[in-house]
mmCIF file of C-alpha atoms and ligand atoms in Angstrom:
data_model
loop_
_atom_site.group_PDB
_atom_site.id
_atom_site.type_symbol
_atom_site.label_atom_id
_atom_site.label_comp_id
_atom_site.label_asym_id
_atom_site.label_seq_id
_atom_site.Cartn_x
_atom_site.Cartn_y
_atom_site.Cartn_z
ATOM 1 C CA MET A 13 63.820 -44.336 -85.441
ATOM 2 C CA ASP A 14 62.295 -44.027 -81.898
ATOM 3 C CA MET A 15 65.093 -42.229 -80.129
ATOM 4 C CA ASP A 16 63.798 -43.207 -76.757
ATOM 5 C CA SER A 17 64.374 -46.838 -77.610
ATOM 6 C CA VAL A 18 67.919 -46.091 -78.441
ATOM 7 C CA SER A 19 69.046 -44.193 -75.504
ATOM 8 C CA THR A 20 69.654 -46.461 -72.415
ATOM 9 C CA GLY A 21 70.380 -46.050 -68.818
ATOM 10 C CA ASP A 22 71.168 -42.567 -67.689
ATOM 11 C CA ASN A 23 70.167 -40.352 -70.548
ATOM 12 C CA ASN A 24 70.751 -36.809 -69.105
ATOM 13 C CA THR A 25 72.492 -34.401 -71.626
ATOM 14 C CA SER A 26 76.012 -34.630 -70.284
ATOM 15 C CA SER A 27 76.162 -38.340 -70.108
ATOM 16 C CA LEU A 28 74.770 -38.743 -73.544
ATOM 17 C CA LEU A 29 77.263 -36.381 -74.924
ATOM 18 C CA GLU A 30 79.960 -38.200 -72.880
ATOM 19 C CA ALA A 31 79.147 -41.456 -74.203
ATOM 20 C CA GLN A 32 79.188 -40.189 -77.854
ATOM 21 C CA SER A 33 82.559 -38.499 -77.323
ATOM 22 C CA HIS A 34 83.908 -41.803 -75.872
ATOM 23 C CA VAL A 35 83.023 -43.515 -79.105
ATOM 24 C CA TRP A 36 84.548 -40.574 -81.037
ATOM 25 C CA HIS A 37 87.783 -40.592 -78.956
ATOM 26 C CA HIS A 38 88.260 -44.396 -79.892
ATOM 27 C CA ALA A 39 87.191 -44.073 -83.406
ATOM 28 C CA PHE A 40 89.603 -41.145 -84.053
ATOM 29 C CA ASN A 41 92.560 -42.462 -82.055
ATOM 30 C CA PHE A 42 93.756 -43.916 -85.365
ATOM 31 C CA VAL A 43 93.797 -40.428 -86.934
ATOM 32 C CA THR A 44 95.829 -39.280 -84.157
ATOM 33 C CA SER A 45 98.347 -42.149 -84.465
ATOM 34 C CA MET A 46 98.564 -41.516 -88.282
ATOM 35 C CA SER A 47 99.108 -37.821 -87.774
ATOM 36 C CA ILE A 48 102.015 -38.566 -85.420
ATOM 37 C CA LYS A 49 103.397 -40.983 -87.955
ATOM 38 C CA CYS A 50 103.306 -38.141 -90.517
ATOM 39 C CA ALA A 51 105.057 -35.953 -88.213
ATOM 40 C CA VAL A 52 107.843 -38.519 -87.766
ATOM 41 C CA GLN A 53 108.097 -39.092 -91.536
ATOM 42 C CA LEU A 54 108.385 -35.309 -92.152
ATOM 43 C CA GLY A 55 111.277 -35.026 -89.861
ATOM 44 C CA LEU A 56 109.436 -32.780 -87.558
ATOM 45 C CA PRO A 57 110.889 -33.888 -84.153
ATOM 46 C CA GLU A 58 114.458 -33.533 -85.607
ATOM 47 C CA ALA A 59 113.522 -30.016 -86.828
ATOM 48 C CA VAL A 60 112.002 -28.921 -83.385
ATOM 49 C CA GLY A 61 114.928 -30.565 -81.525
ATOM 50 C CA ALA A 62 117.682 -28.868 -83.717
ATOM 51 C CA HIS A 63 116.396 -25.372 -83.143
ATOM 52 C CA ALA A 64 117.969 -23.234 -80.554
ATOM 53 C CA GLY A 65 114.802 -22.580 -78.259
ATOM 54 C CA PRO A 66 111.129 -23.311 -79.322
ATOM 55 C CA ILE A 67 110.535 -22.882 -82.985
ATOM 56 C CA SER A 68 107.774 -20.931 -84.737
ATOM 57 C CA LEU A 69 105.448 -22.227 -87.462
ATOM 58 C CA PRO A 70 107.204 -20.230 -90.293
ATOM 59 C CA ASP A 71 110.897 -21.445 -89.241
ATOM 60 C CA LEU A 72 109.342 -24.894 -88.994
ATOM 61 C CA VAL A 73 107.917 -24.700 -92.690
ATOM 62 C CA SER A 74 111.308 -23.741 -94.045
ATOM 63 C CA SER A 75 113.550 -26.010 -91.964
ATOM 64 C CA LEU A 76 111.306 -28.854 -93.108
ATOM 65 C CA GLY A 77 111.550 -27.795 -96.719
ATOM 66 C CA LEU A 78 107.858 -27.632 -97.198
ATOM 67 C CA PRO A 79 106.089 -25.182 -99.713
ATOM 68 C CA PRO A 80 105.215 -22.072 -97.864
ATOM 69 C CA SER A 81 101.462 -22.651 -98.848
ATOM 70 C CA LYS A 82 101.573 -25.845 -96.462
ATOM 71 C CA ALA A 83 101.805 -23.401 -93.421
ATOM 72 C CA PRO A 84 98.116 -23.430 -92.270
ATOM 73 C CA TYR A 85 98.101 -27.332 -92.818
ATOM 74 C CA LEU A 86 101.037 -27.830 -90.730
ATOM 75 C CA HIS A 87 99.687 -25.554 -88.096
ATOM 76 C CA ARG A 88 96.696 -28.060 -87.664
ATOM 77 C CA LEU A 89 99.019 -30.998 -87.591
ATOM 78 C CA LEU A 90 101.086 -29.317 -84.998
ATOM 79 C CA ARG A 91 97.906 -28.557 -82.925
ATOM 80 C CA LEU A 92 96.999 -32.389 -82.725
ATOM 81 C CA VAL A 93 100.669 -33.543 -82.160
ATOM 82 C CA ALA A 94 101.090 -31.002 -79.455
ATOM 83 C CA HIS A 95 97.690 -32.043 -77.746
ATOM 84 C CA SER A 96 98.927 -35.493 -77.945
ATOM 85 C CA GLY A 97 101.838 -34.744 -75.619
ATOM 86 C CA PHE A 98 104.754 -34.745 -78.195
ATOM 87 C CA LEU A 99 105.128 -31.063 -78.385
ATOM 88 C CA SER A 100 104.937 -28.101 -75.747
ATOM 89 C CA LEU A 101 103.375 -24.919 -77.114
ATOM 90 C CA HIS A 102 104.840 -21.706 -75.943
ATOM 91 C CA THR A 103 102.796 -18.350 -76.742
ATOM 92 C CA LYS A 104 104.639 -15.957 -74.540
ATOM 93 C CA LEU A 105 106.998 -14.268 -77.037
ATOM 94 C CA ASN A 106 104.981 -11.615 -78.929
ATOM 95 C CA ASP A 107 102.116 -13.850 -79.065
ATOM 96 C CA VAL A 108 103.858 -15.966 -81.644
ATOM 97 C CA GLU A 109 103.239 -19.743 -81.075
ATOM 98 C CA ARG A 110 106.373 -21.648 -80.786
ATOM 99 C CA TYR A 111 106.858 -25.336 -80.247
ATOM 100 C CA SER A 112 109.587 -27.514 -78.295
ATOM 101 C CA LEU A 113 109.814 -31.342 -77.775
ATOM 102 C CA THR A 114 108.313 -32.892 -74.556
ATOM 103 C CA PRO A 115 110.193 -36.037 -73.219
ATOM 104 C CA ALA A 116 107.833 -38.150 -75.321
ATOM 105 C CA GLY A 117 108.624 -36.019 -78.413
ATOM 106 C CA ARG A 118 112.250 -36.571 -77.881
ATOM 107 C CA PHE A 119 111.572 -40.307 -78.031
ATOM 108 C CA LEU A 120 110.714 -39.719 -81.645
ATOM 109 C CA LEU A 121 114.046 -38.365 -82.475
ATOM 110 C CA SER A 122 116.015 -40.617 -84.976
ATOM 111 C CA ASP A 123 119.324 -40.077 -83.427
ATOM 112 C CA ASN A 124 117.942 -40.795 -79.965
ATOM 113 C CA PRO A 125 119.446 -44.166 -79.274
ATOM 114 C CA TYR A 126 116.169 -45.041 -77.398
ATOM 115 C CA ASN A 127 114.102 -43.884 -80.427
ATOM 116 C CA ALA A 128 110.618 -45.233 -80.402
ATOM 117 C CA GLY A 129 109.598 -43.704 -83.686
ATOM 118 C CA SER A 130 110.820 -46.692 -85.551
ATOM 119 C CA LEU A 131 108.304 -48.854 -83.391
ATOM 120 C CA LEU A 132 105.525 -46.432 -84.259
ATOM 121 C CA LEU A 133 106.307 -46.512 -88.061
ATOM 122 C CA ALA A 134 106.507 -50.222 -87.963
ATOM 123 C CA VAL A 135 103.083 -50.610 -86.251
ATOM 124 C CA LEU A 136 101.359 -48.162 -88.423
ATOM 125 C CA ASP A 137 102.823 -49.605 -91.548
ATOM 126 C CA PRO A 138 100.236 -51.087 -93.967
ATOM 127 C CA VAL A 139 102.010 -54.440 -93.485
ATOM 128 C CA LEU A 140 100.815 -54.404 -89.738
ATOM 129 C CA THR A 141 97.684 -52.329 -90.158
ATOM 130 C CA GLU A 142 96.227 -54.305 -93.110
ATOM 131 C CA PRO A 143 95.536 -57.568 -91.096
ATOM 132 C CA PHE A 144 93.215 -55.883 -88.848
ATOM 133 C CA HIS A 145 90.828 -55.165 -91.423
ATOM 134 C CA HIS A 146 90.265 -58.952 -91.472
ATOM 135 C CA MET A 147 89.814 -59.600 -87.957
ATOM 136 C CA SER A 148 86.012 -59.894 -87.621
ATOM 137 C CA ALA A 149 86.140 -62.273 -90.722
ATOM 138 C CA TRP A 150 88.724 -64.438 -88.839
ATOM 139 C CA PHE A 151 86.553 -64.591 -85.819
ATOM 140 C CA ARG A 152 83.724 -66.055 -87.820
ATOM 141 C CA SER A 153 85.982 -68.559 -89.525
ATOM 142 C CA GLU A 154 86.983 -71.873 -88.071
ATOM 143 C CA LYS A 155 90.769 -70.822 -88.482
ATOM 144 C CA THR A 156 92.415 -70.911 -84.936
ATOM 145 C CA THR A 157 95.632 -68.993 -86.026
ATOM 146 C CA PHE A 158 95.330 -65.463 -87.673
ATOM 147 C CA SER A 159 98.716 -65.000 -89.092
ATOM 148 C CA SER A 160 98.361 -66.007 -92.713
ATOM 149 C CA THR A 161 98.011 -62.687 -94.422
ATOM 150 C CA HIS A 162 101.052 -61.200 -96.294
ATOM 151 C CA GLY A 163 100.440 -63.439 -99.159
ATOM 152 C CA GLY A 164 99.824 -66.408 -97.162
ATOM 153 C CA LYS A 165 103.383 -66.391 -95.465
ATOM 154 C CA MET A 166 103.869 -66.419 -91.793
ATOM 155 C CA ALA A 167 105.296 -63.409 -90.105
ATOM 156 C CA TRP A 168 109.094 -64.161 -89.998
ATOM 157 C CA GLU A 169 109.084 -65.853 -93.536
ATOM 158 C CA TYR A 170 107.326 -62.645 -94.701
ATOM 159 C CA MET A 171 109.982 -60.550 -92.956
ATOM 160 C CA ALA A 172 112.721 -62.327 -95.090
ATOM 161 C CA THR A 173 111.115 -61.180 -98.183
ATOM 162 C CA ASP A 174 110.544 -57.566 -97.421
ATOM 163 C CA ALA A 175 113.773 -55.861 -96.743
ATOM 164 C CA VAL A 176 112.360 -52.456 -96.204
ATOM 165 C CA PHE A 177 109.896 -53.499 -93.590
ATOM 166 C CA SER A 178 112.420 -55.931 -92.096
ATOM 167 C CA ASP A 179 115.053 -53.124 -91.632
ATOM 168 C CA LEU A 180 112.341 -50.881 -89.993
ATOM 169 C CA PHE A 181 111.269 -53.682 -87.747
ATOM 170 C CA ASN A 182 114.750 -54.624 -86.791
ATOM 171 C CA ASP A 183 115.621 -51.100 -86.069
ATOM 172 C CA ALA A 184 112.511 -50.585 -83.767
ATOM 173 C CA MET A 185 113.694 -53.952 -81.866
ATOM 174 C CA ALA A 186 117.330 -52.533 -81.595
ATOM 175 C CA ARG A 187 116.276 -49.135 -80.305
ATOM 176 C CA ASP A 188 114.025 -50.865 -77.764
ATOM 177 C CA SER A 189 116.993 -53.033 -76.739
ATOM 178 C CA CYS A 190 119.290 -49.907 -75.909
ATOM 179 C CA MET A 191 116.807 -48.645 -73.527
ATOM 180 C CA ILE A 192 115.908 -52.072 -71.823
ATOM 181 C CA ALA A 193 119.527 -53.071 -71.724
ATOM 182 C CA GLU A 194 120.354 -49.873 -69.973
ATOM 183 C CA LEU A 195 117.436 -50.292 -67.470
ATOM 184 C CA VAL A 196 118.279 -54.001 -66.947
ATOM 185 C CA VAL A 197 121.791 -53.101 -66.185
ATOM 186 C CA LYS A 198 120.718 -50.575 -63.617
ATOM 187 C CA GLU A 199 117.598 -52.245 -62.058
ATOM 188 C CA GLY A 200 118.055 -55.925 -62.879
ATOM 189 C CA ARG A 201 121.761 -56.473 -62.446
ATOM 190 C CA SER A 202 121.659 -59.306 -60.035
ATOM 191 C CA ALA A 203 120.124 -61.488 -62.701
ATOM 192 C CA PHE A 204 123.431 -61.259 -64.814
ATOM 193 C CA GLU A 205 126.029 -61.366 -61.931
ATOM 194 C CA GLY A 206 128.200 -64.523 -61.967
ATOM 195 C CA VAL A 207 126.952 -65.330 -65.568
ATOM 196 C CA GLY A 208 130.207 -66.233 -67.532
ATOM 197 C CA SER A 209 128.355 -66.977 -70.946
ATOM 198 C CA LEU A 210 125.006 -65.709 -72.266
ATOM 199 C CA VAL A 211 123.038 -66.532 -75.624
ATOM 200 C CA ASP A 212 120.499 -63.962 -76.569
ATOM 201 C CA VAL A 213 118.103 -66.279 -78.335
ATOM 202 C CA ALA A 214 116.473 -64.456 -81.295
ATOM 203 C CA GLY A 215 118.330 -61.533 -80.250
ATOM 204 C CA GLY A 216 117.837 -59.560 -83.433
ATOM 205 C CA THR A 217 120.885 -57.336 -84.440
ATOM 206 C CA GLY A 218 122.610 -57.679 -81.064
ATOM 207 C CA ASN A 219 122.057 -54.411 -79.241
ATOM 208 C CA MET A 220 120.994 -56.112 -76.065
ATOM 209 C CA ALA A 221 123.958 -58.410 -76.138
ATOM 210 C CA LYS A 222 126.422 -55.762 -76.741
ATOM 211 C CA ALA A 223 125.018 -53.685 -73.822
ATOM 212 C CA VAL A 224 125.169 -56.587 -71.572
ATOM 213 C CA ALA A 225 128.803 -57.613 -72.616
ATOM 214 C CA LYS A 226 129.775 -54.021 -72.029
ATOM 215 C CA ALA A 227 128.410 -53.887 -68.587
ATOM 216 C CA PHE A 228 129.726 -57.187 -67.582
ATOM 217 C CA PRO A 229 133.170 -57.472 -69.143
ATOM 218 C CA GLY A 230 133.936 -61.123 -68.303
ATOM 219 C CA MET A 231 130.866 -62.274 -70.048
ATOM 220 C CA SER A 232 130.949 -63.850 -73.408
ATOM 221 C CA CYS A 233 127.753 -63.242 -75.471
ATOM 222 C CA THR A 234 126.302 -65.004 -78.502
ATOM 223 C CA VAL A 235 123.437 -63.487 -80.450
ATOM 224 C CA LEU A 236 121.306 -66.329 -82.240
ATOM 225 C CA ASP A 237 118.893 -65.242 -84.872
ATOM 226 C CA LEU A 238 117.691 -66.047 -88.438
ATOM 227 C CA PRO A 239 120.178 -65.824 -91.340
ATOM 228 C CA HIS A 240 118.477 -62.700 -92.972
ATOM 229 C CA VAL A 241 118.820 -60.817 -89.673
ATOM 230 C CA VAL A 242 122.366 -61.585 -88.547
ATOM 231 C CA SER A 243 124.119 -62.313 -91.959
ATOM 232 C CA GLY A 244 126.594 -59.531 -92.691
ATOM 233 C CA LEU A 245 126.800 -58.497 -88.937
ATOM 234 C CA GLU A 246 130.404 -58.502 -87.879
ATOM 235 C CA ASP A 247 131.259 -60.056 -84.612
ATOM 236 C CA GLY A 248 131.368 -57.024 -82.405
ATOM 237 C CA GLY A 249 134.462 -56.755 -80.074
ATOM 238 C CA ASN A 250 133.279 -56.663 -76.378
ATOM 239 C CA ASN A 251 132.896 -60.510 -76.474
ATOM 240 C CA VAL A 252 129.766 -60.635 -78.756
ATOM 241 C CA LYS A 253 129.481 -63.177 -81.625
ATOM 242 C CA TYR A 254 126.604 -63.929 -84.042
ATOM 243 C CA VAL A 255 125.206 -67.185 -84.873
ATOM 244 C CA ALA A 256 122.746 -67.701 -87.803
ATOM 245 C CA GLY A 257 120.320 -70.600 -86.914
ATOM 246 C CA ASP A 258 116.911 -71.710 -85.820
ATOM 247 C CA MET A 259 115.971 -71.698 -82.138
ATOM 248 C CA PHE A 260 113.610 -74.413 -82.698
ATOM 249 C CA GLU A 261 116.441 -76.717 -83.753
ATOM 250 C CA SER A 262 119.364 -75.938 -81.572
ATOM 251 C CA ILE A 263 120.534 -73.263 -79.096
ATOM 252 C CA PRO A 264 124.353 -73.039 -78.010
ATOM 253 C CA ALA A 265 125.082 -74.060 -74.586
ATOM 254 C CA ALA A 266 125.581 -71.155 -72.052
ATOM 255 C CA ASP A 267 125.264 -70.327 -68.359
ATOM 256 C CA ALA A 268 122.236 -68.269 -69.188
ATOM 257 C CA VAL A 269 119.819 -67.712 -72.078
ATOM 258 C CA LEU A 270 117.993 -64.474 -72.663
ATOM 259 C CA LEU A 271 114.639 -64.379 -74.459
ATOM 260 C CA LYS A 272 113.787 -60.852 -74.922
ATOM 261 C CA TRP A 273 110.231 -60.123 -76.765
ATOM 262 C CA ILE A 274 110.233 -63.745 -77.845
ATOM 263 C CA MET A 275 107.655 -65.641 -75.736
ATOM 264 C CA HIS A 276 104.843 -63.131 -76.776
ATOM 265 C CA ASP A 277 105.475 -63.918 -80.560
ATOM 266 C CA TRP A 278 104.457 -67.523 -80.199
ATOM 267 C CA ASP A 279 101.651 -69.784 -79.119
ATOM 268 C CA ASP A 280 101.898 -72.080 -76.017
ATOM 269 C CA GLU A 281 103.109 -74.969 -77.831
ATOM 270 C CA LYS A 282 105.816 -73.212 -79.778
ATOM 271 C CA CYS A 283 106.935 -71.567 -76.454
ATOM 272 C CA VAL A 284 107.402 -74.806 -74.679
ATOM 273 C CA LYS A 285 109.485 -76.000 -77.527
ATOM 274 C CA ILE A 286 111.671 -72.963 -77.389
ATOM 275 C CA LEU A 287 111.840 -73.271 -73.606
ATOM 276 C CA ARG A 288 112.987 -76.971 -73.837
ATOM 277 C CA LYS A 289 115.697 -76.136 -75.867
ATOM 278 C CA CYS A 290 116.733 -73.238 -73.702
ATOM 279 C CA ARG A 291 116.683 -75.699 -70.662
ATOM 280 C CA THR A 292 118.883 -78.100 -72.574
ATOM 281 C CA ALA A 293 121.342 -75.326 -73.385
ATOM 282 C CA VAL A 294 121.691 -74.051 -69.664
ATOM 283 C CA THR A 295 121.754 -77.531 -68.221
ATOM 284 C CA GLY A 296 124.406 -79.203 -70.442
ATOM 285 C CA GLU A 297 127.892 -79.952 -69.439
ATOM 286 C CA GLY A 298 126.733 -80.270 -65.838
ATOM 287 C CA LYS A 299 125.625 -76.615 -65.875
ATOM 288 C CA ASP A 300 122.887 -75.261 -63.618
ATOM 289 C CA GLY A 301 121.909 -72.023 -65.516
ATOM 290 C CA GLN A 302 118.972 -69.953 -65.969
ATOM 291 C CA VAL A 303 116.687 -68.582 -68.601
ATOM 292 C CA ILE A 304 116.065 -64.834 -68.362
ATOM 293 C CA ILE A 305 112.838 -63.701 -70.084
ATOM 294 C CA ILE A 306 111.876 -59.941 -70.724
ATOM 295 C CA ASP A 307 108.235 -59.843 -71.648
ATOM 296 C CA MET A 308 104.960 -58.348 -70.434
ATOM 297 C CA VAL A 309 103.181 -59.966 -67.558
ATOM 298 C CA LEU A 310 99.384 -59.324 -67.400
ATOM 299 C CA GLY A 311 97.599 -58.907 -64.334
ATOM 300 C CA ASN A 312 99.960 -56.550 -62.375
ATOM 301 C CA GLN A 313 97.547 -54.415 -60.420
ATOM 302 C CA SER A 314 100.007 -51.801 -59.813
ATOM 303 C CA LEU A 315 100.122 -50.706 -63.324
ATOM 304 C CA ASP A 316 97.831 -47.874 -64.177
ATOM 305 C CA GLU A 317 94.913 -47.872 -66.827
ATOM 306 C CA LYS A 318 96.941 -46.452 -69.522
ATOM 307 C CA LEU A 319 99.629 -49.081 -69.332
ATOM 308 C CA ARG A 320 97.194 -51.922 -69.013
ATOM 309 C CA GLY A 321 95.384 -50.690 -72.199
ATOM 310 C CA VAL A 322 98.866 -50.905 -73.885
ATOM 311 C CA GLN A 323 99.356 -54.383 -72.765
ATOM 312 C CA TYR A 324 95.936 -55.402 -74.107
ATOM 313 C CA ALA A 325 96.636 -53.682 -77.487
ATOM 314 C CA PHE A 326 99.875 -55.492 -77.815
ATOM 315 C CA ASP A 327 98.114 -58.730 -77.045
ATOM 316 C CA MET A 328 95.890 -57.926 -80.057
ATOM 317 C CA GLU A 329 98.828 -56.945 -82.223
ATOM 318 C CA MET A 330 100.467 -60.471 -81.293
ATOM 319 C CA MET A 331 97.216 -62.285 -82.025
ATOM 320 C CA VAL A 332 96.739 -60.560 -85.516
ATOM 321 C CA SER A 333 100.242 -60.247 -86.714
ATOM 322 C CA LEU A 334 101.884 -63.140 -85.317
ATOM 323 C CA THR A 335 100.412 -66.405 -83.406
ATOM 324 C CA GLY A 336 101.434 -65.092 -80.156
ATOM 325 C CA LYS A 337 99.866 -63.601 -76.975
ATOM 326 C CA GLU A 338 100.659 -61.586 -73.843
ATOM 327 C CA ARG A 339 100.390 -63.747 -70.742
ATOM 328 C CA SER A 340 99.479 -63.564 -67.054
ATOM 329 C CA GLU A 341 101.906 -65.077 -64.306
ATOM 330 C CA GLU A 342 99.607 -68.203 -64.267
ATOM 331 C CA GLU A 343 100.158 -68.615 -68.109
ATOM 332 C CA PHE A 344 103.781 -68.131 -67.980
ATOM 333 C CA ALA A 345 104.105 -70.612 -64.882
ATOM 334 C CA LYS A 346 102.312 -73.366 -66.816
ATOM 335 C CA LEU A 347 104.754 -72.896 -69.869
ATOM 336 C CA PHE A 348 107.649 -73.074 -67.562
ATOM 337 C CA PHE A 349 106.510 -76.249 -65.612
ATOM 338 C CA ASP A 350 105.506 -77.807 -68.961
ATOM 339 C CA ALA A 351 108.987 -77.299 -70.310
ATOM 340 C CA GLY A 352 110.479 -79.130 -67.251
ATOM 341 C CA PHE A 353 111.663 -75.978 -65.152
ATOM 342 C CA SER A 354 111.062 -76.015 -61.554
ATOM 343 C CA SER A 355 110.834 -72.411 -60.269
ATOM 344 C CA TYR A 356 110.811 -68.861 -61.522
ATOM 345 C CA HIS A 357 110.940 -65.271 -60.170
ATOM 346 C CA ILE A 358 109.287 -62.220 -61.679
ATOM 347 C CA ASN A 359 110.824 -58.984 -61.268
ATOM 348 C CA PRO A 360 108.518 -56.139 -62.534
ATOM 349 C CA ILE A 361 111.196 -53.490 -63.157
ATOM 350 C CA LEU A 362 110.339 -52.575 -66.760
ATOM 351 C CA GLY A 363 107.193 -50.700 -66.733
ATOM 352 C CA THR A 364 104.828 -52.663 -68.898
ATOM 353 C CA ARG A 365 107.234 -55.586 -69.070
ATOM 354 C CA ALA A 366 109.064 -57.621 -66.391
ATOM 355 C CA LEU A 367 112.394 -59.528 -66.014
ATOM 356 C CA ILE A 368 111.549 -63.188 -65.278
ATOM 357 C CA GLN A 369 114.266 -65.534 -64.031
ATOM 358 C CA VAL A 370 113.478 -69.205 -64.721
ATOM 359 C CA TYR A 371 115.370 -72.160 -63.122
ATOM 360 C CA PRO A 372 115.846 -75.927 -64.169
HETATM 361 C C1 SAM C 685 110.310 -59.518 -81.632
HETATM 362 S S1 SAM C 685 111.903 -59.730 -82.215
HETATM 363 C C2 SAM C 685 112.856 -59.603 -80.881
HETATM 364 C C3 SAM C 685 114.343 -59.316 -80.997
HETATM 365 C C4 SAM C 685 115.194 -59.115 -79.849
HETATM 366 N N1 SAM C 685 115.137 -60.267 -78.972
HETATM 367 C C5 SAM C 685 114.720 -57.818 -79.227
HETATM 368 O O1 SAM C 685 113.990 -57.787 -78.170
HETATM 369 O O2 SAM C 685 115.075 -56.743 -79.636
HETATM 370 C C6 SAM C 685 111.817 -61.407 -82.530
HETATM 371 C C7 SAM C 685 113.140 -62.048 -83.204
HETATM 372 O O3 SAM C 685 112.824 -63.509 -83.418
HETATM 373 C C8 SAM C 685 113.643 -63.871 -84.462
HETATM 374 N N2 SAM C 685 113.157 -65.303 -84.935
HETATM 375 C C9 SAM C 685 112.060 -65.662 -85.348
HETATM 376 N N3 SAM C 685 112.121 -66.981 -85.619
HETATM 377 C C10 SAM C 685 113.254 -67.511 -85.231
HETATM 378 C C11 SAM C 685 113.844 -68.650 -85.109
HETATM 379 N N4 SAM C 685 113.121 -69.714 -85.627
HETATM 380 N N5 SAM C 685 115.133 -68.819 -84.799
HETATM 381 C C12 SAM C 685 115.721 -67.808 -84.364
HETATM 382 N N6 SAM C 685 115.287 -66.454 -84.215
HETATM 383 C C13 SAM C 685 113.908 -66.256 -84.733
HETATM 384 C C14 SAM C 685 113.332 -62.821 -85.503
HETATM 385 O O4 SAM C 685 114.276 -62.694 -86.605
HETATM 386 C C15 SAM C 685 113.375 -61.591 -84.718
HETATM 387 O O5 SAM C 685 114.694 -60.969 -84.578
HETATM 388 O O1 SQH C 686 104.235 -54.810 -83.412
HETATM 389 C C1 SQH C 686 104.929 -55.928 -83.554
HETATM 390 C C2 SQH C 686 104.803 -56.684 -84.862
HETATM 391 C C3 SQH C 686 105.463 -57.759 -85.033
HETATM 392 C C4 SQH C 686 105.422 -58.468 -86.357
HETATM 393 C C5 SQH C 686 106.567 -59.322 -86.638
HETATM 394 C C6 SQH C 686 106.821 -59.811 -87.765
HETATM 395 C C7 SQH C 686 105.801 -59.795 -88.821
HETATM 396 O O2 SQH C 686 105.931 -60.331 -90.022
HETATM 397 C C8 SQH C 686 104.595 -59.208 -88.463
HETATM 398 O O3 SQH C 686 103.627 -59.252 -89.436
HETATM 399 C C9 SQH C 686 104.305 -58.654 -87.163
HETATM 400 O O4 SQH C 686 106.196 -58.388 -84.121
HETATM 401 C C10 SQH C 686 106.293 -57.588 -82.905
HETATM 402 C C11 SQH C 686 107.059 -58.221 -81.935
HETATM 403 O O5 SQH C 686 107.707 -59.511 -82.206
HETATM 404 C C12 SQH C 686 107.450 -57.624 -80.934
HETATM 405 O O6 SQH C 686 108.271 -58.077 -79.940
HETATM 406 C C13 SQH C 686 106.830 -56.376 -80.615
HETATM 407 C C14 SQH C 686 106.118 -55.661 -81.460
HETATM 408 C C15 SQH C 686 105.804 -56.444 -82.664
#
């Protein structure tokens, strides 16, 4: 091959090497993700976190119950996991390497109520990674919706048939809700003040509703979700009850309806259907309620590069695993007006996500 014809633009040595490394960085990102997944599956965060002070490699090998012969291999895994920002490396004591958890590493602890390890395990489960192998074939096909993998089942139908993946996914959602509930109660309190009754539509196992009910003792909260998600869940004290149902059919009347991480699961047509049902729920019986949405809003220029990258990656996940998408303010506004709402307010208080209040 004539190499001159391959290199384009500025071909001095450092820019060539940088361009190659850029490709490698993205090609191997997957290896980094899978290595962090392995660390979570081994219980590494718990072993590091439980140790009094930074832990050495031999102590880690024994507390993880690994064969001693695995020590040099574990050392290599630790190096990457530490480099990725989940462990701090301490070398001061007698030149022995010891590890402690960084704040991001503590997010991987299974007993951390905010644990994000479950989301990592779900996103890196073959159920969710496998469809990506078929993305280019889908682009070439005439099909406009991707989500027909998993033996031809659509996402939520599939979920009802795979209890292991469903439990992992619901746990990921529940942990996220713990953290978001705390932030919402702290930073977005005004949205919930004066609300007497709230339905958390597709509210999963109810963590968000429980936290909101606890923070606002006078509020009665209902969690609506599919039967396989809420069946067997006891109505929790604290004014929280569960209803098994289909949000496309009927949503109980309330002063406010919450949709956390729901809009991005669905295409525009389905979103408008859900929003119309929500509008009916908050305007019945002479009510003049509101719909509260927690989701990403694309195009917030104050987000840094990394967070914008996370939003675009989530958008691909929604495209490939579900029939959903992440939306800009303009795209959300169109949905709201199409569903008959008259105004909205976006409060970007949740990092990559925002709290949106929508009014009839
Ligand atoms: C992404 S999860 C979000 C759960 C919860 N709102 C949260 O943020 O933790 C989407 C939820 O929608 C539920 N769901 C899907 N289709 C539904 C339907 N037709 N009616 C009610 N819930 C549904 C799923 O069971 C799942 O719990
Ligand atoms: O990573 C995700 C994956 C999925 C998902 C759900 C059911 C399926 O059967 C499926 O194949 C994929 O849904 C998500 C979601 O709904 C969120 O709100 C946030 C993240 C995800």
